[in-house]
Short mmCIF file of N, CA and C and ligand atoms in Angstrom, two decimals:
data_model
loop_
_atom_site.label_atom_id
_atom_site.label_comp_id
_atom_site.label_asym_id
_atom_site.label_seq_id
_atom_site.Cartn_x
_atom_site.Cartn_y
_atom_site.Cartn_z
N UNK A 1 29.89 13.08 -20.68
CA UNK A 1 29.08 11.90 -20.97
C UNK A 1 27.70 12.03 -20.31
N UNK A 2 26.43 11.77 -21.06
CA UNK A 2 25.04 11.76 -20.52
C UNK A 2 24.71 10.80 -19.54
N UNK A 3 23.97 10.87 -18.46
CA UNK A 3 23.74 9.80 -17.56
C UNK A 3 23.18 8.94 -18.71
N UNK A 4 22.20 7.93 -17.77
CA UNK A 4 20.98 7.39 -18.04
C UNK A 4 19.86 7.96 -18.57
N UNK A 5 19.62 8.61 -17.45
CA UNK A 5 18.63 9.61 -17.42
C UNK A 5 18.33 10.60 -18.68
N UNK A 6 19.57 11.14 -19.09
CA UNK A 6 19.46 12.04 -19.83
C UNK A 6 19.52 11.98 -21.21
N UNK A 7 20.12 10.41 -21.60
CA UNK A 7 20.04 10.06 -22.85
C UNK A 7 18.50 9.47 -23.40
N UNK A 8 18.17 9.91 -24.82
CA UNK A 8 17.32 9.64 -25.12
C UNK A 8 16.85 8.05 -25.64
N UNK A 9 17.79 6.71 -25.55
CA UNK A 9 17.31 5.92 -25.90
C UNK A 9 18.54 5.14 -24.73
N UNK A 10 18.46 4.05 -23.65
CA UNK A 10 19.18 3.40 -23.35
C UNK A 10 18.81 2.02 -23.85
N UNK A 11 19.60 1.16 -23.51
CA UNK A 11 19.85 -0.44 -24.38
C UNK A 11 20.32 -1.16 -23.25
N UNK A 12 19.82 -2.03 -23.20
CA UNK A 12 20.60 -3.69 -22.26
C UNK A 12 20.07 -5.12 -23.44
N UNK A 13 20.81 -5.96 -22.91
CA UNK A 13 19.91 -7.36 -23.44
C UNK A 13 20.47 -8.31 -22.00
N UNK A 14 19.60 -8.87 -21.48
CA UNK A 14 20.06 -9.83 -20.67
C UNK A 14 19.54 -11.19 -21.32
N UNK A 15 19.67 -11.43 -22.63
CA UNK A 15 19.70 -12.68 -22.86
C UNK A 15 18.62 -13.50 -23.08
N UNK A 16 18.06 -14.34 -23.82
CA UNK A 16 16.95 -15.08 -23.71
C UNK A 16 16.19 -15.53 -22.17
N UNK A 17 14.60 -16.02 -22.48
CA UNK A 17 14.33 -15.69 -21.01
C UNK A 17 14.98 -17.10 -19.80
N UNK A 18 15.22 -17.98 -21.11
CA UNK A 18 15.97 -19.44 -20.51
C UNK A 18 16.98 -19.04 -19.36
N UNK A 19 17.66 -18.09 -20.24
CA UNK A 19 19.01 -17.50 -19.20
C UNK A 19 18.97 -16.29 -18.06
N UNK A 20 17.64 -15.97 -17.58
CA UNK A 20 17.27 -15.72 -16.58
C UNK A 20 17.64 -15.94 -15.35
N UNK A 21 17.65 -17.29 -15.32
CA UNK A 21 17.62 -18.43 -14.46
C UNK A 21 19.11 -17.83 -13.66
N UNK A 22 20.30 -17.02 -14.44
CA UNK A 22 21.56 -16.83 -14.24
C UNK A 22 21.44 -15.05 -13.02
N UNK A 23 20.25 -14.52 -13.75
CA UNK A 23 20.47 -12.87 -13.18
C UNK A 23 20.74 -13.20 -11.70
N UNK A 24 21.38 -12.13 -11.12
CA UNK A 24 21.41 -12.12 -9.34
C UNK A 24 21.05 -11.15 -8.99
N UNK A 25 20.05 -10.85 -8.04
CA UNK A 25 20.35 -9.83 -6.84
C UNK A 25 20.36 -10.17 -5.11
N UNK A 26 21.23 -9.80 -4.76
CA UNK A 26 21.45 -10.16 -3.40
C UNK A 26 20.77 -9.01 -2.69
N UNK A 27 20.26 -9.27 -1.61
CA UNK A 27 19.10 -8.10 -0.43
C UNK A 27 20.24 -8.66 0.60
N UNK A 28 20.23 -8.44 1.57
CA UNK A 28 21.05 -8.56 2.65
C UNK A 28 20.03 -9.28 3.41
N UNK A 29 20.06 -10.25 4.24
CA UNK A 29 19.65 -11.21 5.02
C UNK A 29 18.26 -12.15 3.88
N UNK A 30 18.81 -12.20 2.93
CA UNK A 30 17.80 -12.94 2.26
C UNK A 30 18.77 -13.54 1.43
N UNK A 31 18.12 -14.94 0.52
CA UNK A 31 19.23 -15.93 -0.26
C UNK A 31 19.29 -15.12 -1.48
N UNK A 32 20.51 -14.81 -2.31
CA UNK A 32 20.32 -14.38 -3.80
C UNK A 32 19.19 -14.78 -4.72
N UNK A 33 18.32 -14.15 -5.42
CA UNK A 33 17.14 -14.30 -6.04
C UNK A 33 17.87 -13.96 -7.41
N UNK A 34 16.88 -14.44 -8.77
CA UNK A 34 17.19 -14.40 -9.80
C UNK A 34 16.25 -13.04 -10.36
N UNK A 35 16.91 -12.04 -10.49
CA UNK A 35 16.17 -10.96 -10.77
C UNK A 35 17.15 -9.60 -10.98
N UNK A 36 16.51 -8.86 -11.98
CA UNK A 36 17.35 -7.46 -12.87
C UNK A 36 16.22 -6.76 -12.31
N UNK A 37 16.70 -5.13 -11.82
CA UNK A 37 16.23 -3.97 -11.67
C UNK A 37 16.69 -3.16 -13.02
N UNK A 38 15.67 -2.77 -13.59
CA UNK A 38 16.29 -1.61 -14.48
C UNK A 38 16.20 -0.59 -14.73
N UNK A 39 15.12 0.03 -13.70
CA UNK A 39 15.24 1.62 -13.01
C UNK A 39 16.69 2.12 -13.66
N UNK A 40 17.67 1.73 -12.73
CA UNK A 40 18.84 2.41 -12.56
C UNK A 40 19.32 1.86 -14.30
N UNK A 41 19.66 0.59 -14.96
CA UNK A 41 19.99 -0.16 -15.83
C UNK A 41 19.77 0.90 -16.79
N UNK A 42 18.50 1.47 -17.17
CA UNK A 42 18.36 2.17 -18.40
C UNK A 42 17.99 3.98 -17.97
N UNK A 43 17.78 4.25 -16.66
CA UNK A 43 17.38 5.36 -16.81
C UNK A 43 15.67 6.03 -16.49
N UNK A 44 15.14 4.87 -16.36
CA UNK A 44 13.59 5.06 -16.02
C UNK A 44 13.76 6.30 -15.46
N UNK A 45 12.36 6.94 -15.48
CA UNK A 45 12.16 7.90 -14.86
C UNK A 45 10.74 7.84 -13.92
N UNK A 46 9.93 6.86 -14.16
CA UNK A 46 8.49 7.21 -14.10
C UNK A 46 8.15 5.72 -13.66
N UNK A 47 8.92 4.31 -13.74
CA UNK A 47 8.71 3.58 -13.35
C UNK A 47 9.60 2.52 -12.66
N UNK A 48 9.42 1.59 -12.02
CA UNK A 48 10.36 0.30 -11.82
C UNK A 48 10.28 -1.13 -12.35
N UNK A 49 11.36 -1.31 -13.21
CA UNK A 49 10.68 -2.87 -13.72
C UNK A 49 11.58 -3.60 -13.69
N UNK A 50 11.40 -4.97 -13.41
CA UNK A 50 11.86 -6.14 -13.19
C UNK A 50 11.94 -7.34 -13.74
N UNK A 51 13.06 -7.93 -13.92
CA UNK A 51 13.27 -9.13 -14.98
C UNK A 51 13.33 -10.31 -13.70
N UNK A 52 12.30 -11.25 -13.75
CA UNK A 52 12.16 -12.02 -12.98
C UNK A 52 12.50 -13.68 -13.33
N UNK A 53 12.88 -14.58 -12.60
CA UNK A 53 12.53 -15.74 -13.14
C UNK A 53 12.81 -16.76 -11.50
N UNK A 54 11.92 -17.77 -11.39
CA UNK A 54 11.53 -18.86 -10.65
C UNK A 54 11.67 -20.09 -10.97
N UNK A 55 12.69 -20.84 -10.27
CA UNK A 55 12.72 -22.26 -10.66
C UNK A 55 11.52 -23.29 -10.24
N UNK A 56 11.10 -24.45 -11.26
CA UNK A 56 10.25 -25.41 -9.96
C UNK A 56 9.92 -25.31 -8.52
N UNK A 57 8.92 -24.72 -8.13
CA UNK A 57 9.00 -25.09 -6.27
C UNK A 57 9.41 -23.73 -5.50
N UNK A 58 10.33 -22.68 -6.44
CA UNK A 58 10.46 -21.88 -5.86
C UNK A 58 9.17 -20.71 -5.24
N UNK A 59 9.00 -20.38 -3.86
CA UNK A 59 8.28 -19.63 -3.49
C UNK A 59 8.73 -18.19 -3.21
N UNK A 60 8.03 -17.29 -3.61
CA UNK A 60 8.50 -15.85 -2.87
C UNK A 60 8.71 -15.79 -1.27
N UNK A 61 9.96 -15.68 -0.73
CA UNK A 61 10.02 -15.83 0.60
C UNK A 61 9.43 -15.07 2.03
N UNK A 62 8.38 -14.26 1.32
CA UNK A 62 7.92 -13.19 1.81
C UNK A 62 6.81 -12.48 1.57
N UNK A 63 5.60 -12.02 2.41
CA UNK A 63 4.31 -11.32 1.57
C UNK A 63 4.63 -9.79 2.21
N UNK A 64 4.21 -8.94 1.09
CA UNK A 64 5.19 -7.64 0.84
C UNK A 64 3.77 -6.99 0.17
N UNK A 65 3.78 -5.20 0.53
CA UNK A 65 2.57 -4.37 -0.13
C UNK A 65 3.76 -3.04 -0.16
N UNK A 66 3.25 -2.37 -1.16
CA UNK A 66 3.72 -1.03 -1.03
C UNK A 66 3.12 0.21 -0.45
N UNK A 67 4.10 0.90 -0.44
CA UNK A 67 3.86 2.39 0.16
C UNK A 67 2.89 3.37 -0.81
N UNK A 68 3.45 3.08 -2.10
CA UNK A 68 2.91 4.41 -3.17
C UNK A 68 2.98 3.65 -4.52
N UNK A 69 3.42 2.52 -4.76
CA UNK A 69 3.32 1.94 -6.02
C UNK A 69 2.26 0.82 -6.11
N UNK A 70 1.95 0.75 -7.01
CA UNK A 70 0.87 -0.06 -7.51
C UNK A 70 2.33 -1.27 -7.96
N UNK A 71 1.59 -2.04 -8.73
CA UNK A 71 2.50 -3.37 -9.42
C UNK A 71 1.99 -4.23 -10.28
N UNK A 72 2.55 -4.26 -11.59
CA UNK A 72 1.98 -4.93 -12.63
C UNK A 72 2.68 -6.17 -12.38
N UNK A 73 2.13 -7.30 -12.70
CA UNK A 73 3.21 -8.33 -12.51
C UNK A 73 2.45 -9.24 -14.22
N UNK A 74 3.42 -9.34 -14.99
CA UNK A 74 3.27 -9.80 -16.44
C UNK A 74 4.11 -11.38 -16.54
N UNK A 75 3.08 -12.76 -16.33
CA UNK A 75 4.04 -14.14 -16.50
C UNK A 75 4.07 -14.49 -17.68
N UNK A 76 5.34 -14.96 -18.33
CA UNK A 76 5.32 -15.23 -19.42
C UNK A 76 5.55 -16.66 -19.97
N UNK A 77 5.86 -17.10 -18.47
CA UNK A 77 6.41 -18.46 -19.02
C UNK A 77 6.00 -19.41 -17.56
N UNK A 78 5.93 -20.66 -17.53
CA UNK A 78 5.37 -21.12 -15.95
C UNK A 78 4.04 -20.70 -15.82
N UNK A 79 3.98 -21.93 -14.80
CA UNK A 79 2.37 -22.00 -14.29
C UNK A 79 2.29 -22.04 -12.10
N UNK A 80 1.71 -21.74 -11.39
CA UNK A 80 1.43 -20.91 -10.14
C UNK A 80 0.59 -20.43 -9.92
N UNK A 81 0.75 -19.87 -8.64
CA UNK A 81 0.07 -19.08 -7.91
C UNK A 81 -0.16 -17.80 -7.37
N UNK A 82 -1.36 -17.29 -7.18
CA UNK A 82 -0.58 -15.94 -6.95
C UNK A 82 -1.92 -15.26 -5.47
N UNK A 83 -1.06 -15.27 -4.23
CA UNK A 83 -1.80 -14.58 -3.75
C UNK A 83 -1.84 -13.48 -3.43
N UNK A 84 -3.07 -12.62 -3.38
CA UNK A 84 -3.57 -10.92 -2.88
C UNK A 84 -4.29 -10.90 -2.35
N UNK A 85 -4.24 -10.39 -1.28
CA UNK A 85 -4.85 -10.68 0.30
C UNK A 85 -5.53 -12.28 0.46
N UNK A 86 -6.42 -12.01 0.48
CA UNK A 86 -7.34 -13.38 0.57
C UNK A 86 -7.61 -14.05 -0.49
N UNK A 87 -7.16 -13.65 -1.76
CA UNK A 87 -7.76 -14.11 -2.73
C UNK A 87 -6.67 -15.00 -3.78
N UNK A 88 -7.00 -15.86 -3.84
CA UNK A 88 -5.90 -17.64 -4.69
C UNK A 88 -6.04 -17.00 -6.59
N UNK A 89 -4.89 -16.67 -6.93
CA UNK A 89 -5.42 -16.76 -8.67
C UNK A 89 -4.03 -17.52 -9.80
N UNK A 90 -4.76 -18.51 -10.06
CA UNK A 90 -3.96 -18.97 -11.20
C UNK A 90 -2.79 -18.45 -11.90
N UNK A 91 -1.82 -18.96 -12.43
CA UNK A 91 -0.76 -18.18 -12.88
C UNK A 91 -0.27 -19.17 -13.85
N UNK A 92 -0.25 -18.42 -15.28
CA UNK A 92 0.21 -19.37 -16.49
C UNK A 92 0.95 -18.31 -17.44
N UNK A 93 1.00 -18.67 -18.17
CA UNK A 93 1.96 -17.83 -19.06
C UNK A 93 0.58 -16.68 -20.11
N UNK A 94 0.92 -15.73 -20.17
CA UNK A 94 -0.13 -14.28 -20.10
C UNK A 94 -1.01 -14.14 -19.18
N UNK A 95 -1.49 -14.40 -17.74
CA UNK A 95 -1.16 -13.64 -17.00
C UNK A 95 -1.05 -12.59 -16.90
N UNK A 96 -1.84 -11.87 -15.94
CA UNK A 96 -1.13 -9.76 -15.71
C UNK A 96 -2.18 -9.87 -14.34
N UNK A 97 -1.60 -9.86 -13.45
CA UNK A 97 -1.73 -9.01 -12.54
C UNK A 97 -1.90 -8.14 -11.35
N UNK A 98 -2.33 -6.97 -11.70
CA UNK A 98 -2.31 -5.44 -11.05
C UNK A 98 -2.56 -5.53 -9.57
N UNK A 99 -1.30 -5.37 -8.42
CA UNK A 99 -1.76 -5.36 -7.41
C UNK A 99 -1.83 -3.33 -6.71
N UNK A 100 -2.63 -3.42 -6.13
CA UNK A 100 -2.71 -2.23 -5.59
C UNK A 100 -1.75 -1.87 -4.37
N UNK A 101 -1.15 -0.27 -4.07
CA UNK A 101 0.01 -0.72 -3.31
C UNK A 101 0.05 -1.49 -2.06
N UNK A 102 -1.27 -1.41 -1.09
CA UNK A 102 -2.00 -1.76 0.10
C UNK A 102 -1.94 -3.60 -0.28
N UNK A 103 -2.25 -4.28 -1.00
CA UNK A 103 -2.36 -5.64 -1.40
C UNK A 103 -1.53 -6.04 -0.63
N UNK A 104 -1.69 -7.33 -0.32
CA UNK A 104 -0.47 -8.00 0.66
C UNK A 104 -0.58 -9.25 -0.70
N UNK A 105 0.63 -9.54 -0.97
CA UNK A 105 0.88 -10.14 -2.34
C UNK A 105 2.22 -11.34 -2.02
N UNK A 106 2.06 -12.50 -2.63
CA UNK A 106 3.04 -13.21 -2.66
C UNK A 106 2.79 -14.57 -3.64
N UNK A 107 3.63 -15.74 -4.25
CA UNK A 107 3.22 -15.63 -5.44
C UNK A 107 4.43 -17.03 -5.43
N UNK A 108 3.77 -18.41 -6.20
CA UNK A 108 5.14 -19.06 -5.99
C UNK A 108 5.24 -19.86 -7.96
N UNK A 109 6.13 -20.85 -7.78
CA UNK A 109 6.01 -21.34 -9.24
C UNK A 109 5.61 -23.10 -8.43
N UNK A 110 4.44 -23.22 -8.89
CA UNK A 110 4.17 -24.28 -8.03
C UNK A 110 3.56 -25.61 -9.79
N UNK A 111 4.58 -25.56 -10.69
CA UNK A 111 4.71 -26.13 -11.90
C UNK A 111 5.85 -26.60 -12.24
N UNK A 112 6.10 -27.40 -13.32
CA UNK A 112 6.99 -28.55 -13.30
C UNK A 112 8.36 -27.54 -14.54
N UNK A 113 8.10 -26.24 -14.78
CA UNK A 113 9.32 -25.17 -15.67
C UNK A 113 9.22 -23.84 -15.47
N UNK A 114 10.16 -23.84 -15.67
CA UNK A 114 10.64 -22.32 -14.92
C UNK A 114 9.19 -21.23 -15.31
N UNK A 115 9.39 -20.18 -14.21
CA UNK A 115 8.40 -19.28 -14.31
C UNK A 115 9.12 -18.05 -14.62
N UNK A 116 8.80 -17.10 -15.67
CA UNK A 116 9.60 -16.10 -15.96
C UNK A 116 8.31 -14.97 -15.70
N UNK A 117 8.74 -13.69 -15.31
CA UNK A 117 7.97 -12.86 -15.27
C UNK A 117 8.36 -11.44 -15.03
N UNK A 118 7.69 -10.26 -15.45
CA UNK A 118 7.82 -9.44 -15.50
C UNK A 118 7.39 -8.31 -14.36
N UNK A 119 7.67 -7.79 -13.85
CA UNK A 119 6.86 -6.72 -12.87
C UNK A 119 7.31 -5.28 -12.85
N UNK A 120 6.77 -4.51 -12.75
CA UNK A 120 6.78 -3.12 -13.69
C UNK A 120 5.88 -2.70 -12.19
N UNK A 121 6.49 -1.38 -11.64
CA UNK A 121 6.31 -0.48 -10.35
C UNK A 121 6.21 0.95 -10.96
N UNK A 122 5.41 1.63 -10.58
CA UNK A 122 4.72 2.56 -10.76
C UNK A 122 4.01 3.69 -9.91
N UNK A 123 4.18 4.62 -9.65
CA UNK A 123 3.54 5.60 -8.56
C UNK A 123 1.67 4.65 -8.88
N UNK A 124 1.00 5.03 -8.38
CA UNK A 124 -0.37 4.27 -7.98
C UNK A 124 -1.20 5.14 -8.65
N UNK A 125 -0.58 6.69 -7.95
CA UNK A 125 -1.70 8.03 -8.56
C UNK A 125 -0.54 8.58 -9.50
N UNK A 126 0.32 8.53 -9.66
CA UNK A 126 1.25 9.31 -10.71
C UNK A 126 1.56 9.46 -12.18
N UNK A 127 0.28 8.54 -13.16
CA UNK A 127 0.32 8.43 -14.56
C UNK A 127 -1.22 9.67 -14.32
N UNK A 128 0.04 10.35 -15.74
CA UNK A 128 -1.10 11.15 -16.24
C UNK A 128 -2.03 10.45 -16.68
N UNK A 129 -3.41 11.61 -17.32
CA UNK A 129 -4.71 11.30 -17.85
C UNK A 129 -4.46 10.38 -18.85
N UNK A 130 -3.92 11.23 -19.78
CA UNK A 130 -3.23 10.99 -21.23
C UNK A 130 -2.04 9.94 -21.18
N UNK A 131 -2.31 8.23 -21.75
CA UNK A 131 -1.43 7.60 -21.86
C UNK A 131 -1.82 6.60 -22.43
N UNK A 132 -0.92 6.32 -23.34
CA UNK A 132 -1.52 4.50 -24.04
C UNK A 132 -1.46 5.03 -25.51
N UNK A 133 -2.17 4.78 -26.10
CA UNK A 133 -2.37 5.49 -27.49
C UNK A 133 -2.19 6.92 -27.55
N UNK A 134 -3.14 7.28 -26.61
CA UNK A 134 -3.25 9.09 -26.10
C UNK A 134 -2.54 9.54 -26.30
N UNK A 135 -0.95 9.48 -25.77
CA UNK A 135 0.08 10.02 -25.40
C UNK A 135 1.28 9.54 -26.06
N UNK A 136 1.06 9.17 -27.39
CA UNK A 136 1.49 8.77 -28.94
C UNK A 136 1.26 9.57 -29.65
N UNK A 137 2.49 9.95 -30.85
CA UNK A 137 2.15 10.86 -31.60
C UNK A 137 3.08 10.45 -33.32
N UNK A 138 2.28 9.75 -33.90
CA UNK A 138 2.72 9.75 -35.41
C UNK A 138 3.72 10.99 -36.36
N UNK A 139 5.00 10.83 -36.23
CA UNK A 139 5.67 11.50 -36.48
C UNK A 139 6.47 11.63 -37.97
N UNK A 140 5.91 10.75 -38.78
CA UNK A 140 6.34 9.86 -40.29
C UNK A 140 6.42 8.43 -40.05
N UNK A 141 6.80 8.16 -41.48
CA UNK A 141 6.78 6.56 -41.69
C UNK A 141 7.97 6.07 -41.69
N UNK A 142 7.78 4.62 -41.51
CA UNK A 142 8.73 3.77 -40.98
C UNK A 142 9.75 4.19 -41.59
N UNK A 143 11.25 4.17 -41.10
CA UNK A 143 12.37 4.25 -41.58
C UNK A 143 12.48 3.33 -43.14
N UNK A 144 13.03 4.20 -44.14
CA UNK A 144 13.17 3.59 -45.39
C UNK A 144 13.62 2.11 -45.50
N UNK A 145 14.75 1.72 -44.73
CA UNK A 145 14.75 0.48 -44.70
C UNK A 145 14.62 -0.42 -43.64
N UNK A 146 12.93 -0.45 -43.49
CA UNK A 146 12.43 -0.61 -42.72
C UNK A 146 11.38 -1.56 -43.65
N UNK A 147 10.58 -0.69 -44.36
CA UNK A 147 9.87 -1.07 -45.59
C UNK A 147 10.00 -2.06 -46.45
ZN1 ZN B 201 6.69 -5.27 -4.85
#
Protein backbone atom coordinates (compact mmCIF):
# COMPACT_ATOMS: atom_id res chain seq x y z
CA UNK A 1 0.00 0.00 0.00
CA UNK A 2 1.34 3.71 -0.98
CA UNK A 3 1.82 6.14 1.87
CA UNK A 4 0.50 9.58 1.59
CA UNK A 5 3.27 10.78 0.29
CA UNK A 6 3.60 8.63 -2.50
CA UNK A 7 0.23 8.56 -3.89
CA UNK A 8 -0.54 10.85 -6.53
CA UNK A 9 -3.87 12.37 -5.52
CA UNK A 10 -5.00 12.17 -1.65
CA UNK A 11 -8.75 13.12 -0.55
CA UNK A 12 -10.36 14.17 2.91
CA UNK A 13 -13.66 16.23 3.33
CA UNK A 14 -14.12 17.57 6.77
CA UNK A 15 -17.43 18.83 6.10
CA UNK A 16 -18.96 22.20 5.51
CA UNK A 17 -17.17 25.18 7.09
CA UNK A 18 -20.31 25.43 9.74
CA UNK A 19 -18.98 22.07 11.02
CA UNK A 20 -15.64 23.20 11.79
CA UNK A 21 -16.69 24.38 14.86
CA UNK A 22 -16.50 20.20 15.71
CA UNK A 23 -12.50 19.59 14.44
CA UNK A 24 -10.09 18.96 17.60
CA UNK A 25 -6.62 19.25 18.27
CA UNK A 26 -5.31 18.91 21.63
CA UNK A 27 -1.37 20.51 22.34
CA UNK A 28 -0.62 19.41 25.77
CA UNK A 29 -0.97 22.15 28.41
CA UNK A 30 -3.29 24.16 26.26
CA UNK A 31 -7.43 23.85 26.01
CA UNK A 32 -8.49 21.70 22.78
CA UNK A 33 -8.71 24.17 19.79
CA UNK A 34 -10.86 23.64 16.75
CA UNK A 35 -8.40 22.91 14.07
CA UNK A 36 -7.18 20.03 11.19
CA UNK A 37 -3.46 19.66 10.23
CA UNK A 38 -3.17 18.18 6.89
CA UNK A 39 0.47 17.91 6.29
CA UNK A 40 0.25 14.43 7.58
CA UNK A 41 -3.89 14.08 6.43
CA UNK A 42 -3.00 14.14 2.70
CA UNK A 43 0.66 13.83 2.24
CA UNK A 44 2.00 17.44 1.71
CA UNK A 45 5.27 17.63 0.89
CA UNK A 46 6.25 21.30 0.54
CA UNK A 47 3.76 22.80 2.85
CA UNK A 48 1.55 22.99 6.15
CA UNK A 49 -2.07 23.83 6.11
CA UNK A 50 -4.68 24.29 8.41
CA UNK A 51 -8.42 24.09 8.76
CA UNK A 52 -9.24 26.62 11.31
CA UNK A 53 -12.35 27.90 12.97
CA UNK A 54 -13.12 30.51 16.05
CA UNK A 55 -16.14 30.94 17.98
CA UNK A 56 -17.47 34.60 19.10
CA UNK A 57 -14.83 36.10 21.55
CA UNK A 58 -12.53 33.45 20.98
CA UNK A 59 -8.82 34.73 21.16
CA UNK A 60 -5.60 32.96 20.07
CA UNK A 61 -4.13 32.10 23.45
CA UNK A 62 -0.78 32.98 22.54
CA UNK A 63 1.63 35.33 20.25
CA UNK A 64 3.84 32.84 18.31
CA UNK A 65 6.64 33.59 15.14
CA UNK A 66 8.41 30.98 13.31
CA UNK A 67 11.70 29.52 12.82
CA UNK A 68 11.73 29.02 8.84
CA UNK A 69 8.11 29.34 7.74
CA UNK A 70 6.46 32.18 6.54
CA UNK A 71 2.35 31.91 7.01
CA UNK A 72 -0.48 32.60 4.87
CA UNK A 73 -3.43 33.02 6.93
CA UNK A 74 -6.76 33.05 4.36
CA UNK A 75 -10.41 34.27 6.51
CA UNK A 76 -13.24 33.20 5.04
CA UNK A 77 -15.88 33.70 7.19
CA UNK A 78 -15.96 36.22 10.54
CA UNK A 79 -14.84 39.50 11.25
CA UNK A 80 -11.43 40.44 13.85
CA UNK A 81 -8.37 41.16 14.41
CA UNK A 82 -5.20 40.50 13.57
CA UNK A 83 -2.02 41.43 15.17
CA UNK A 84 1.86 41.52 13.64
CA UNK A 85 4.16 43.00 15.70
CA UNK A 86 2.95 46.43 16.25
CA UNK A 87 0.69 46.66 13.72
CA UNK A 88 -3.69 46.28 14.33
CA UNK A 89 -5.34 44.92 10.82
CA UNK A 90 -8.89 44.23 10.24
CA UNK A 91 -10.14 40.81 9.62
CA UNK A 92 -13.34 39.96 7.51
CA UNK A 93 -14.08 37.37 5.32
CA UNK A 94 -11.25 37.53 2.15
CA UNK A 95 -8.75 38.60 4.06
CA UNK A 96 -5.01 37.05 3.40
CA UNK A 97 -2.51 37.70 5.47
CA UNK A 98 1.27 36.85 4.91
CA UNK A 99 3.17 36.84 8.06
CA UNK A 100 6.89 36.57 7.83
CA UNK A 101 8.51 33.82 10.00
CA UNK A 102 10.17 36.53 12.57
CA UNK A 103 6.42 38.35 12.93
CA UNK A 104 5.14 37.99 16.34
CA UNK A 105 1.42 37.31 15.30
CA UNK A 106 -1.79 36.69 17.15
CA UNK A 107 -5.26 37.19 16.00
CA UNK A 108 -8.81 36.92 17.76
CA UNK A 109 -12.64 36.69 16.39
CA UNK A 110 -13.72 39.78 18.05
CA UNK A 111 -17.45 39.57 15.88
CA UNK A 112 -20.79 38.41 16.60
CA UNK A 113 -20.14 34.52 13.96
CA UNK A 114 -17.90 32.21 13.76
CA UNK A 115 -14.52 32.95 12.13
CA UNK A 116 -13.30 30.26 9.78
CA UNK A 117 -9.91 30.39 8.33
CA UNK A 118 -7.32 28.99 6.57
CA UNK A 119 -3.47 29.03 7.19
CA UNK A 120 -1.08 27.39 4.88
CA UNK A 121 2.95 27.12 6.29
CA UNK A 122 5.58 27.15 4.05
CA UNK A 123 9.51 27.17 4.09
CA UNK A 124 9.96 31.31 3.79
CA UNK A 125 12.97 30.77 1.17
CA UNK A 126 11.91 27.28 -0.14
CA UNK A 127 9.38 27.95 -3.24
CA UNK A 128 11.01 27.78 -6.34
CA UNK A 129 11.32 30.70 -8.99
CA UNK A 130 8.79 29.04 -11.13
CA UNK A 131 5.26 28.85 -9.50
CA UNK A 132 1.67 29.98 -9.94
CA UNK A 133 0.80 29.82 -13.53
CA UNK A 134 4.64 29.21 -14.29
CA UNK A 135 4.75 25.94 -12.97
CA UNK A 136 1.41 24.75 -14.84
CA UNK A 137 1.39 22.87 -17.73
CA UNK A 138 -1.74 22.31 -20.17
CA UNK A 139 -1.84 18.78 -20.80
CA UNK A 140 -5.42 18.37 -22.98
CA UNK A 141 -8.89 19.23 -22.51
CA UNK A 142 -11.27 18.82 -20.00
CA UNK A 143 -12.30 15.29 -19.43
CA UNK A 144 -15.15 14.34 -21.99
CA UNK A 145 -17.67 14.39 -19.49
CA UNK A 146 -16.74 17.21 -18.18
CA UNK A 147 -17.91 19.28 -21.24
ZN1 LIG B 1 2.12 29.66 13.09
Amino acid sequence: MKTEQESVVSVRNFGPLENWKDLVLSVPGLPPVAKQFLKNELGLGGMEVSLNHFAPGDTMPFTHRHRENEELYLFLTGRGEFAADDERIPIESGTCIRCAPETKRCWRNSGDSPMTFLCIQAPAKGMPEVSGIDDGEVVGRAPEDFR
